[in-house]
Short mmCIF file of C-alpha atoms in Angstrom, two decimals:
data_model
loop_
_atom_site.label_atom_id
_atom_site.label_comp_id
_atom_site.label_asym_id
_atom_site.label_seq_id
_atom_site.Cartn_x
_atom_site.Cartn_y
_atom_site.Cartn_z
CA MET A 1 0.00 0.00 0.00
CA PRO A 2 1.51 3.37 -0.98
CA LEU A 3 2.52 5.69 1.83
CA ARG A 4 -0.07 8.31 0.82
CA SER A 5 -2.95 5.87 1.22
CA PHE A 6 -1.51 4.33 4.35
CA THR A 7 -1.09 7.64 6.18
CA ARG A 8 -4.61 8.71 5.20
CA LYS A 9 -6.12 5.49 6.56
CA VAL A 10 -4.06 5.63 9.76
CA LEU A 11 -5.26 9.15 10.54
CA GLN A 12 -8.86 8.27 9.63
CA ARG A 13 -8.80 5.40 12.11
CA CYS A 14 -7.48 7.77 14.76
CA ASN A 15 -10.42 10.13 14.06
CA ILE A 16 -8.12 12.88 12.81
CA PRO A 17 -9.81 14.96 10.10
CA TYR A 18 -8.63 14.81 6.50
CA SER A 19 -5.37 16.63 5.83
CA SER A 20 -2.99 16.92 2.90
CA TYR A 21 -0.20 14.43 2.36
CA LEU A 22 2.47 16.89 3.52
CA ASP A 23 0.45 17.67 6.65
CA ARG A 24 0.08 13.96 7.37
CA LEU A 25 3.84 13.47 7.03
CA GLU A 26 4.39 16.30 9.50
CA ILE A 27 1.81 14.95 11.96
CA LEU A 28 3.38 11.48 11.84
CA ASP A 29 6.92 12.93 11.85
CA ILE A 30 8.08 10.93 8.83
CA TYR A 31 9.69 11.74 5.49
CA SER A 32 8.11 11.02 2.13
CA ALA A 33 8.99 7.83 0.28
CA ARG A 34 10.76 9.94 -2.36
CA HIS A 35 12.92 11.63 0.28
CA ARG A 36 13.90 8.30 1.81
CA ARG A 37 14.70 6.82 -1.61
CA LEU A 38 16.88 9.79 -2.59
CA LYS A 39 18.62 9.68 0.78
CA SER A 40 19.36 5.97 0.34
CA GLN A 41 20.79 6.58 -3.12
CA LEU A 42 23.05 9.35 -1.83
CA VAL A 43 24.25 7.23 1.10
CA LEU A 44 25.04 4.37 -1.30
CA LEU A 45 27.00 6.74 -3.55
CA TYR A 46 28.87 8.09 -0.50
CA ASN A 47 29.78 4.53 0.48
CA PHE A 48 31.06 3.82 -3.04
CA ILE A 49 33.19 6.99 -3.03
CA CYS A 50 34.64 6.34 0.44
CA GLY A 51 35.29 2.66 -0.22
CA ALA A 52 32.87 1.49 2.47
CA ALA A 53 30.96 -0.42 -0.25
CA HIS A 54 32.70 -2.15 -3.12
CA PHE A 55 31.90 -1.14 -6.67
CA PRO A 56 34.30 -2.52 -9.28
CA ASN A 57 35.96 0.14 -11.44
CA ILE A 58 34.19 3.06 -9.78
CA GLN A 59 36.64 5.38 -11.56
CA SER A 60 35.00 4.40 -14.87
CA TYR A 61 31.76 6.00 -13.69
CA VAL A 62 32.56 8.85 -11.32
CA ARG A 63 35.49 10.89 -10.10
CA LEU A 64 36.04 13.60 -7.51
CA SER A 65 36.64 17.09 -8.81
CA ASN A 66 39.98 18.74 -8.18
CA SER A 67 38.37 21.78 -6.58
CA ALA A 68 39.82 22.78 -3.22
CA ARG A 69 36.74 24.95 -2.57
CA ARG A 70 34.25 22.14 -3.18
CA PRO A 71 35.99 18.84 -2.47
CA MET A 72 32.78 16.79 -2.53
CA THR A 73 31.80 17.75 -6.07
CA LEU A 74 31.58 14.70 -8.30
CA ILE A 75 32.02 14.43 -12.04
CA CYS A 76 30.09 11.82 -13.98
CA VAL A 77 32.52 10.21 -16.41
CA ARG A 78 29.75 9.03 -18.75
CA PRO A 79 26.81 11.46 -18.40
CA ASP A 80 25.26 10.37 -21.71
CA ILE A 81 24.51 6.89 -20.32
CA LYS A 82 21.36 6.88 -18.19
CA ASP A 83 22.31 4.90 -15.11
CA PHE A 84 22.49 5.24 -11.33
CA PHE A 85 25.46 7.61 -11.51
CA SER A 86 24.13 9.98 -14.18
CA TYR A 87 20.91 10.33 -12.18
CA THR A 88 22.41 10.55 -8.68
CA ILE A 89 25.48 12.75 -9.24
CA PRO A 90 23.54 15.95 -10.09
CA LEU A 91 21.49 15.44 -6.94
CA TRP A 92 24.69 14.79 -4.95
CA ASN A 93 26.30 17.98 -6.28
CA SER A 94 23.27 20.10 -5.43
CA VAL A 95 23.15 18.72 -1.86
CA THR A 96 26.90 19.08 -1.23
CA CYS A 97 27.46 22.37 -3.09
CA ASN A 98 28.02 24.37 0.12
CA THR A 99 30.41 21.97 1.84
CA HIS A 100 34.01 23.14 1.95
CA GLN A 101 35.54 19.94 3.27
CA PHE A 102 34.94 16.26 2.66
CA LEU A 103 32.34 15.24 5.24
CA SER A 104 32.63 12.31 7.62
CA PRO A 105 29.85 9.69 7.41
CA GLY A 106 28.03 11.23 10.39
CA GLU A 107 28.26 14.75 8.97
CA PHE A 108 27.02 13.52 5.61
CA LEU A 109 23.99 11.84 7.21
CA SER A 110 23.25 15.05 9.14
CA LEU A 111 23.35 16.97 5.87
CA LEU A 112 20.80 14.56 4.40
CA ASN A 113 18.38 14.97 7.30
CA HIS A 114 17.28 18.28 5.81
CA PRO A 115 14.48 18.09 3.24
CA ILE A 116 15.76 17.19 -0.22
CA ASN A 117 12.38 16.87 -1.91
CA GLY A 118 12.74 20.16 -3.76
CA LEU A 119 15.64 18.84 -5.78
#
């Protein structure tokens, strides 16, 4: 059952009047399915970059930029191929654009706790 339907039914059973999907997410203190999916994709990419997860020949798909001002900026080696990297790297770069040092895993997760739905 999709999250939208589930949250609506949960609140109906609790006798809470109808509210919009975003209001229901706020009432239940949860993130949207899209937010959680994007966050999972970014965490997986972070793990590939840091070597915490193995991806053979990662250099054939993505590389770190040489920028000292934005050390977390990634460059997609093959942007014309529609795959995980060509989709996730633009999102990664927009989320990390204001970081001036490479973030630790905890700092990166804290960065992702802010809403990323607008991206």
